[in-house]
Amino acid sequence: MALLMFAAVCCAAPVGNAISAYVALKTGAQDDSGIAEGGSAADIPARMLTAYKKAVQQVGKYVPKCQGMRWPILAGIAKVESNHAIGRNIADNGDIRPKIYGVLLNGSGQGGNTTVFPDTDGGKWDGTANGERAVGPFQFLPSTWEGIGEDANGDKIADPHNADDAALGAAIYLCGNGRDLTKRSQLRAAVLQYNHSSEYVSNVLGWVDKYTAAAKDPDLKDVTGKVRTVLEAALSQRGVPYSWGGGNANGKSYGFCCSPSGKSGAGIKGFDCSGLTQYAYARAGISLPRTAAAQAGVGERIPASLGTSALKPGDLVFYATAPGRDSTIYHVGIYVGSGQMVNAARPGTVVRLDAVNAMSGYAGGARLL
């Protein structure tokens, strides 16, 4: 019974009044979650993304023992702190104008501040000698910047209002004395040090996961025609949230309540597993039924007994609580090759690349193209 309840959380039946939106592939248009359609880094200004990547390359000079620093980590922080300085001018050298200032931390309660922070820089970085306020795209206090600020763009000034310098400072700060950020516990500790709030940590890590999913690109150089259309459509949704009952042939949509585990998709605009496959195949002109079990009845069935080596890019991949009985199929993904599939796994995750053995009960596949 427990297995059935876990298994069933993937794919729900459609809802009649679902709200949906479709944005053409690779347009870079943003949706209301902030991340660009396509699960790409298109919501990050190119110059800011360059700064994040440059910081990753440089941080080892200052914190040699740091492991696992990646640009999605820096992007997650900057997304929450300043929305990547969107709306500002970012010069070729990385200078950001107008400068980004936080609220004056004088204990007034404005912006949530209740503690007085005395001035430490005479207004050099935060523009006021009447107290402290956070500065730049990574929102450092001047006192913090004094300890971790470095010159990353070669102008001999460590400036928190410069994209390159600020990103490097954030990388140094998050690395501490040599954290291993490949370990989730240490990454969480680093973000918690940045802002001692569990809500903040969850928000940042959510964005880190979205950008990480968006950063991975499988090799499609030998994939052509409608198969490529399907795969690009599915891959374009990486980073989009899982939503119980969400998604259809037109794109992601709000889901509904509730999965067997009690998770609601009503406030989440995204996809469940069969909503994603329905959307991707619709881009190639192929109409699929809404649930995973029903989709197993379409196309040429690939028996589980042949193993995953029988799968080809574009095939649907199925999982069942009782493999061999298609009525128990609970999950579907889209195979991209090299043992990977595009997967909307379960509530709390995003559309991502997973190994085909990431789900239990492999039940074969179906070839529609």
JSON list of C-alpha atoms in Angstrom, two decimals, residues 161-318:
[
{"chain": "A", "resi": 161, "resn": "HIS", "atom": "CA", "xyz": [29.02, 47.42, -7.00]},
{"chain": "A", "resi": 162, "resn": "ASN", "atom": "CA", "xyz": [31.03, 45.62, -9.70]},
{"chain": "A", "resi": 163, "resn": "ALA", "atom": "CA", "xyz": [29.55, 42.34, -10.99]},
{"chain": "A", "resi": 164, "resn": "ASP", "atom": "CA", "xyz": [32.90, 40.52, -11.21]},
{"chain": "A", "resi": 165, "resn": "ASP", "atom": "CA", "xyz": [34.16, 41.66, -7.82]},
{"chain": "A", "resi": 166, "resn": "ALA", "atom": "CA", "xyz": [30.84, 41.00, -6.09]},
{"chain": "A", "resi": 167, "resn": "ALA", "atom": "CA", "xyz": [30.49, 37.50, -7.56]},
{"chain": "A", "resi": 168, "resn": "LEU", "atom": "CA", "xyz": [34.03, 36.61, -6.51]},
{"chain": "A", "resi": 169, "resn": "GLY", "atom": "CA", "xyz": [33.37, 37.98, -3.03]},
{"chain": "A", "resi": 170, "resn": "ALA", "atom": "CA", "xyz": [30.25, 35.85, -2.76]},
{"chain": "A", "resi": 171, "resn": "ALA", "atom": "CA", "xyz": [32.16, 32.76, -3.89]},
{"chain": "A", "resi": 172, "resn": "ILE", "atom": "CA", "xyz": [34.89, 33.40, -1.31]},
{"chain": "A", "resi": 173, "resn": "TYR", "atom": "CA", "xyz": [32.32, 33.95, 1.43]},
{"chain": "A", "resi": 174, "resn": "LEU", "atom": "CA", "xyz": [30.33, 30.83, 0.59]},
{"chain": "A", "resi": 175, "resn": "CYS", "atom": "CA", "xyz": [33.50, 28.72, 0.41]},
{"chain": "A", "resi": 176, "resn": "GLY", "atom": "CA", "xyz": [34.43, 29.67, 3.98]},
{"chain": "A", "resi": 177, "resn": "ASN", "atom": "CA", "xyz": [37.68, 28.01, 4.99]},
{"chain": "A", "resi": 178, "resn": "GLY", "atom": "CA", "xyz": [37.26, 25.30, 2.39]},
{"chain": "A", "resi": 179, "resn": "ARG", "atom": "CA", "xyz": [33.75, 23.86, 2.22]},
{"chain": "A", "resi": 180, "resn": "ASP", "atom": "CA", "xyz": [32.82, 20.97, -0.05]},
{"chain": "A", "resi": 181, "resn": "LEU", "atom": "CA", "xyz": [29.77, 22.45, -1.76]},
{"chain": "A", "resi": 182, "resn": "THR", "atom": "CA", "xyz": [29.08, 19.21, -3.60]},
{"chain": "A", "resi": 183, "resn": "LYS", "atom": "CA", "xyz": [27.65, 18.04, -0.26]},
{"chain": "A", "resi": 184, "resn": "ARG", "atom": "CA", "xyz": [24.13, 19.31, 0.24]},
{"chain": "A", "resi": 185, "resn": "SER", "atom": "CA", "xyz": [24.64, 19.77, 3.99]},
{"chain": "A", "resi": 186, "resn": "GLN", "atom": "CA", "xyz": [27.65, 22.02, 3.46]},
{"chain": "A", "resi": 187, "resn": "LEU", "atom": "CA", "xyz": [25.94, 23.98, 0.70]},
{"chain": "A", "resi": 188, "resn": "ARG", "atom": "CA", "xyz": [22.98, 24.53, 3.02]},
{"chain": "A", "resi": 189, "resn": "ALA", "atom": "CA", "xyz": [25.35, 25.66, 5.78]},
{"chain": "A", "resi": 190, "resn": "ALA", "atom": "CA", "xyz": [27.03, 28.12, 3.40]},
{"chain": "A", "resi": 191, "resn": "VAL", "atom": "CA", "xyz": [23.72, 29.69, 2.37]},
{"chain": "A", "resi": 192, "resn": "LEU", "atom": "CA", "xyz": [22.56, 29.80, 5.99]},
{"chain": "A", "resi": 193, "resn": "GLN", "atom": "CA", "xyz": [25.73, 31.71, 6.85]},
{"chain": "A", "resi": 194, "resn": "TYR", "atom": "CA", "xyz": [24.89, 34.17, 4.09]},
{"chain": "A", "resi": 195, "resn": "ASN", "atom": "CA", "xyz": [21.48, 34.81, 5.65]},
{"chain": "A", "resi": 196, "resn": "HIS", "atom": "CA", "xyz": [20.46, 33.06, 8.86]},
{"chain": "A", "resi": 197, "resn": "SER", "atom": "CA", "xyz": [16.93, 32.21, 7.75]},
{"chain": "A", "resi": 198, "resn": "SER", "atom": "CA", "xyz": [15.58, 28.79, 6.87]},
{"chain": "A", "resi": 199, "resn": "GLU", "atom": "CA", "xyz": [13.09, 30.39, 4.48]},
{"chain": "A", "resi": 200, "resn": "TYR", "atom": "CA", "xyz": [15.95, 32.19, 2.73]},
{"chain": "A", "resi": 201, "resn": "VAL", "atom": "CA", "xyz": [17.94, 28.97, 2.47]},
{"chain": "A", "resi": 202, "resn": "SER", "atom": "CA", "xyz": [15.01, 27.12, 0.89]},
{"chain": "A", "resi": 203, "resn": "ASN", "atom": "CA", "xyz": [14.42, 29.94, -1.56]},
{"chain": "A", "resi": 204, "resn": "VAL", "atom": "CA", "xyz": [18.06, 30.11, -2.66]},
{"chain": "A", "resi": 205, "resn": "LEU", "atom": "CA", "xyz": [18.48, 26.35, -2.92]},
{"chain": "A", "resi": 206, "resn": "GLY", "atom": "CA", "xyz": [15.33, 26.17, -5.01]},
{"chain": "A", "resi": 207, "resn": "TRP", "atom": "CA", "xyz": [16.90, 28.54, -7.51]},
{"chain": "A", "resi": 208, "resn": "VAL", "atom": "CA", "xyz": [20.23, 26.71, -7.36]},
{"chain": "A", "resi": 209, "resn": "ASP", "atom": "CA", "xyz": [18.44, 23.50, -8.29]},
{"chain": "A", "resi": 210, "resn": "LYS", "atom": "CA", "xyz": [16.60, 25.20, -11.16]},
{"chain": "A", "resi": 211, "resn": "TYR", "atom": "CA", "xyz": [19.76, 26.69, -12.61]},
{"chain": "A", "resi": 212, "resn": "THR", "atom": "CA", "xyz": [21.62, 23.41, -12.15]},
{"chain": "A", "resi": 213, "resn": "ALA", "atom": "CA", "xyz": [18.92, 21.57, -14.08]},
{"chain": "A", "resi": 214, "resn": "ALA", "atom": "CA", "xyz": [19.04, 24.23, -16.78]},
{"chain": "A", "resi": 215, "resn": "ALA", "atom": "CA", "xyz": [22.82, 24.01, -17.12]},
{"chain": "A", "resi": 216, "resn": "LYS", "atom": "CA", "xyz": [22.95, 20.38, -18.27]},
{"chain": "A", "resi": 217, "resn": "ASP", "atom": "CA", "xyz": [22.77, 19.70, -21.97]},
{"chain": "A", "resi": 218, "resn": "PRO", "atom": "CA", "xyz": [22.71, 16.17, -23.42]},
{"chain": "A", "resi": 219, "resn": "ASP", "atom": "CA", "xyz": [24.32, 15.48, -26.78]},
{"chain": "A", "resi": 220, "resn": "LEU", "atom": "CA", "xyz": [21.65, 15.62, -29.50]},
{"chain": "A", "resi": 221, "resn": "LYS", "atom": "CA", "xyz": [24.02, 16.00, -32.46]},
{"chain": "A", "resi": 222, "resn": "ASP", "atom": "CA", "xyz": [22.88, 12.73, -34.06]},
{"chain": "A", "resi": 223, "resn": "VAL", "atom": "CA", "xyz": [19.18, 13.23, -33.33]},
{"chain": "A", "resi": 224, "resn": "THR", "atom": "CA", "xyz": [17.05, 14.71, -36.10]},
{"chain": "A", "resi": 225, "resn": "GLY", "atom": "CA", "xyz": [13.48, 15.27, -37.27]},
{"chain": "A", "resi": 226, "resn": "LYS", "atom": "CA", "xyz": [10.48, 14.82, -34.99]},
{"chain": "A", "resi": 227, "resn": "VAL", "atom": "CA", "xyz": [12.53, 12.98, -32.37]},
{"chain": "A", "resi": 228, "resn": "ARG", "atom": "CA", "xyz": [14.68, 16.07, -31.95]},
{"chain": "A", "resi": 229, "resn": "THR", "atom": "CA", "xyz": [11.59, 18.25, -31.79]},
{"chain": "A", "resi": 230, "resn": "VAL", "atom": "CA", "xyz": [10.19, 16.13, -28.94]},
{"chain": "A", "resi": 231, "resn": "LEU", "atom": "CA", "xyz": [13.46, 16.06, -27.00]},
{"chain": "A", "resi": 232, "resn": "GLU", "atom": "CA", "xyz": [14.12, 19.79, -27.36]},
{"chain": "A", "resi": 233, "resn": "ALA", "atom": "CA", "xyz": [10.58, 20.52, -26.23]},
{"chain": "A", "resi": 234, "resn": "ALA", "atom": "CA", "xyz": [10.97, 18.33, -23.14]},
{"chain": "A", "resi": 235, "resn": "LEU", "atom": "CA", "xyz": [14.45, 19.61, -22.34]},
{"chain": "A", "resi": 236, "resn": "SER", "atom": "CA", "xyz": [13.24, 23.18, -22.70]},
{"chain": "A", "resi": 237, "resn": "GLN", "atom": "CA", "xyz": [11.15, 22.72, -19.57]},
{"chain": "A", "resi": 238, "resn": "ARG", "atom": "CA", "xyz": [14.03, 21.85, -17.24]},
{"chain": "A", "resi": 239, "resn": "GLY", "atom": "CA", "xyz": [13.75, 23.84, -14.07]},
{"chain": "A", "resi": 240, "resn": "VAL", "atom": "CA", "xyz": [9.96, 24.13, -14.30]},
{"chain": "A", "resi": 241, "resn": "PRO", "atom": "CA", "xyz": [8.31, 22.94, -11.06]},
{"chain": "A", "resi": 242, "resn": "TYR", "atom": "CA", "xyz": [6.53, 19.61, -10.69]},
{"chain": "A", "resi": 243, "resn": "SER", "atom": "CA", "xyz": [2.80, 20.19, -10.28]},
{"chain": "A", "resi": 244, "resn": "TRP", "atom": "CA", "xyz": [0.36, 17.39, -9.42]},
{"chain": "A", "resi": 245, "resn": "GLY", "atom": "CA", "xyz": [-2.11, 17.37, -12.33]},
{"chain": "A", "resi": 246, "resn": "GLY", "atom": "CA", "xyz": [-0.22, 20.15, -14.09]},
{"chain": "A", "resi": 247, "resn": "GLY", "atom": "CA", "xyz": [0.56, 20.47, -17.78]},
{"chain": "A", "resi": 248, "resn": "ASN", "atom": "CA", "xyz": [-1.09, 19.50, -21.04]},
{"chain": "A", "resi": 249, "resn": "ALA", "atom": "CA", "xyz": [-0.49, 19.66, -24.79]},
{"chain": "A", "resi": 250, "resn": "ASN", "atom": "CA", "xyz": [-0.38, 23.47, -24.67]},
{"chain": "A", "resi": 251, "resn": "GLY", "atom": "CA", "xyz": [2.25, 23.77, -21.94]},
{"chain": "A", "resi": 252, "resn": "LYS", "atom": "CA", "xyz": [2.52, 23.96, -18.20]},
{"chain": "A", "resi": 253, "resn": "SER", "atom": "CA", "xyz": [-0.53, 24.76, -16.13]},
{"chain": "A", "resi": 254, "resn": "TYR", "atom": "CA", "xyz": [-1.72, 24.94, -12.54]},
{"chain": "A", "resi": 255, "resn": "GLY", "atom": "CA", "xyz": [-2.46, 21.52, -11.12]},
{"chain": "A", "resi": 256, "resn": "PHE", "atom": "CA", "xyz": [-4.99, 20.55, -8.49]},
{"chain": "A", "resi": 257, "resn": "CYS", "atom": "CA", "xyz": [-5.37, 18.78, -5.14]},
{"chain": "A", "resi": 258, "resn": "CYS", "atom": "CA", "xyz": [-4.33, 16.26, -4.18]},
{"chain": "A", "resi": 259, "resn": "SER", "atom": "CA", "xyz": [-1.87, 13.46, -4.76]},
{"chain": "A", "resi": 260, "resn": "PRO", "atom": "CA", "xyz": [-2.14, 10.28, -2.66]},
{"chain": "A", "resi": 261, "resn": "SER", "atom": "CA", "xyz": [0.61, 11.70, -0.46]},
{"chain": "A", "resi": 262, "resn": "GLY", "atom": "CA", "xyz": [-1.45, 14.85, 0.09]},
{"chain": "A", "resi": 263, "resn": "LYS", "atom": "CA", "xyz": [0.53, 17.20, -2.16]},
{"chain": "A", "resi": 264, "resn": "SER", "atom": "CA", "xyz": [-1.45, 19.81, -4.05]},
{"chain": "A", "resi": 265, "resn": "GLY", "atom": "CA", "xyz": [-0.53, 21.29, -7.40]},
{"chain": "A", "resi": 266, "resn": "ALA", "atom": "CA", "xyz": [-3.25, 23.93, -7.21]},
{"chain": "A", "resi": 267, "resn": "GLY", "atom": "CA", "xyz": [-0.81, 26.78, -6.56]},
{"chain": "A", "resi": 268, "resn": "ILE", "atom": "CA", "xyz": [2.00, 25.46, -8.75]},
{"chain": "A", "resi": 269, "resn": "LYS", "atom": "CA", "xyz": [2.27, 26.16, -12.47]},
{"chain": "A", "resi": 270, "resn": "GLY", "atom": "CA", "xyz": [4.19, 23.28, -14.00]},
{"chain": "A", "resi": 271, "resn": "PHE", "atom": "CA", "xyz": [4.02, 19.67, -15.14]},
{"chain": "A", "resi": 272, "resn": "ASP", "atom": "CA", "xyz": [3.47, 16.23, -13.77]},
{"chain": "A", "resi": 273, "resn": "CYS", "atom": "CA", "xyz": [5.07, 13.36, -15.67]},
{"chain": "A", "resi": 274, "resn": "SER", "atom": "CA", "xyz": [2.36, 12.67, -18.25]},
{"chain": "A", "resi": 275, "resn": "GLY", "atom": "CA", "xyz": [1.58, 16.36, -18.66]},
{"chain": "A", "resi": 276, "resn": "LEU", "atom": "CA", "xyz": [5.19, 16.87, -19.73]},
{"chain": "A", "resi": 277, "resn": "THR", "atom": "CA", "xyz": [5.17, 13.99, -22.21]},
{"chain": "A", "resi": 278, "resn": "GLN", "atom": "CA", "xyz": [1.84, 15.15, -23.62]},
{"chain": "A", "resi": 279, "resn": "TYR", "atom": "CA", "xyz": [3.30, 18.63, -24.15]},
{"chain": "A", "resi": 280, "resn": "ALA", "atom": "CA", "xyz": [6.56, 17.46, -25.75]},
{"chain": "A", "resi": 281, "resn": "TYR", "atom": "CA", "xyz": [4.90, 15.10, -28.22]},
{"chain": "A", "resi": 282, "resn": "ALA", "atom": "CA", "xyz": [2.31, 17.69, -29.16]},
{"chain": "A", "resi": 283, "resn": "ARG", "atom": "CA", "xyz": [5.16, 19.84, -30.49]},
{"chain": "A", "resi": 284, "resn": "ALA", "atom": "CA", "xyz": [5.78, 17.05, -33.05]},
{"chain": "A", "resi": 285, "resn": "GLY", "atom": "CA", "xyz": [2.09, 16.80, -33.91]},
{"chain": "A", "resi": 286, "resn": "ILE", "atom": "CA", "xyz": [1.42, 13.67, -31.85]},
{"chain": "A", "resi": 287, "resn": "SER", "atom": "CA", "xyz": [-1.54, 13.59, -29.47]},
{"chain": "A", "resi": 288, "resn": "LEU", "atom": "CA", "xyz": [-1.15, 11.51, -26.31]},
{"chain": "A", "resi": 289, "resn": "PRO", "atom": "CA", "xyz": [-3.75, 10.53, -23.70]},
{"chain": "A", "resi": 290, "resn": "ARG", "atom": "CA", "xyz": [-3.33, 12.28, -20.36]},
{"chain": "A", "resi": 291, "resn": "THR", "atom": "CA", "xyz": [-2.18, 9.54, -17.96]},
{"chain": "A", "resi": 292, "resn": "ALA", "atom": "CA", "xyz": [0.98, 7.44, -17.98]},
{"chain": "A", "resi": 293, "resn": "ALA", "atom": "CA", "xyz": [-0.91, 4.13, -18.06]},
{"chain": "A", "resi": 294, "resn": "ALA", "atom": "CA", "xyz": [-2.96, 5.26, -21.07]},
{"chain": "A", "resi": 295, "resn": "GLN", "atom": "CA", "xyz": [0.16, 6.49, -22.88]},
{"chain": "A", "resi": 296, "resn": "ALA", "atom": "CA", "xyz": [1.59, 2.96, -22.65]},
{"chain": "A", "resi": 297, "resn": "GLY", "atom": "CA", "xyz": [-1.08, 1.87, -25.12]},
{"chain": "A", "resi": 298, "resn": "VAL", "atom": "CA", "xyz": [0.20, 4.18, -27.87]},
{"chain": "A", "resi": 299, "resn": "GLY", "atom": "CA", "xyz": [2.87, 3.24, -30.39]},
{"chain": "A", "resi": 300, "resn": "GLU", "atom": "CA", "xyz": [5.17, 0.22, -30.51]},
{"chain": "A", "resi": 301, "resn": "ARG", "atom": "CA", "xyz": [5.56, -1.30, -27.06]},
{"chain": "A", "resi": 302, "resn": "ILE", "atom": "CA", "xyz": [9.14, -2.08, -25.94]},
{"chain": "A", "resi": 303, "resn": "PRO", "atom": "CA", "xyz": [9.03, -4.94, -23.40]},
{"chain": "A", "resi": 304, "resn": "ALA", "atom": "CA", "xyz": [10.85, -4.48, -20.11]},
{"chain": "A", "resi": 305, "resn": "SER", "atom": "CA", "xyz": [12.46, -7.88, -20.68]},
{"chain": "A", "resi": 306, "resn": "LEU", "atom": "CA", "xyz": [14.65, -6.33, -23.40]},
{"chain": "A", "resi": 307, "resn": "GLY", "atom": "CA", "xyz": [16.25, -4.02, -20.85]},
{"chain": "A", "resi": 308, "resn": "THR", "atom": "CA", "xyz": [16.92, -0.32, -21.09]},
{"chain": "A", "resi": 309, "resn": "SER", "atom": "CA", "xyz": [19.52, -0.90, -23.84]},
{"chain": "A", "resi": 310, "resn": "ALA", "atom": "CA", "xyz": [16.59, -1.39, -26.24]},
{"chain": "A", "resi": 311, "resn": "LEU", "atom": "CA", "xyz": [15.49, 2.23, -25.76]},
{"chain": "A", "resi": 312, "resn": "LYS", "atom": "CA", "xyz": [16.19, 4.90, -28.35]},
{"chain": "A", "resi": 313, "resn": "PRO", "atom": "CA", "xyz": [16.07, 8.70, -27.99]},
{"chain": "A", "resi": 314, "resn": "GLY", "atom": "CA", "xyz": [12.48, 9.90, -28.02]},
{"chain": "A", "resi": 315, "resn": "ASP", "atom": "CA", "xyz": [10.98, 6.72, -26.57]},
{"chain": "A", "resi": 316, "resn": "LEU", "atom": "CA", "xyz": [8.56, 6.94, -23.69]},
{"chain": "A", "resi": 317, "resn": "VAL", "atom": "CA", "xyz": [9.87, 5.17, -20.58]},
{"chain": "A", "resi": 318, "resn": "PHE", "atom": "CA", "xyz": [7.38, 3.60, -18.14]}
]
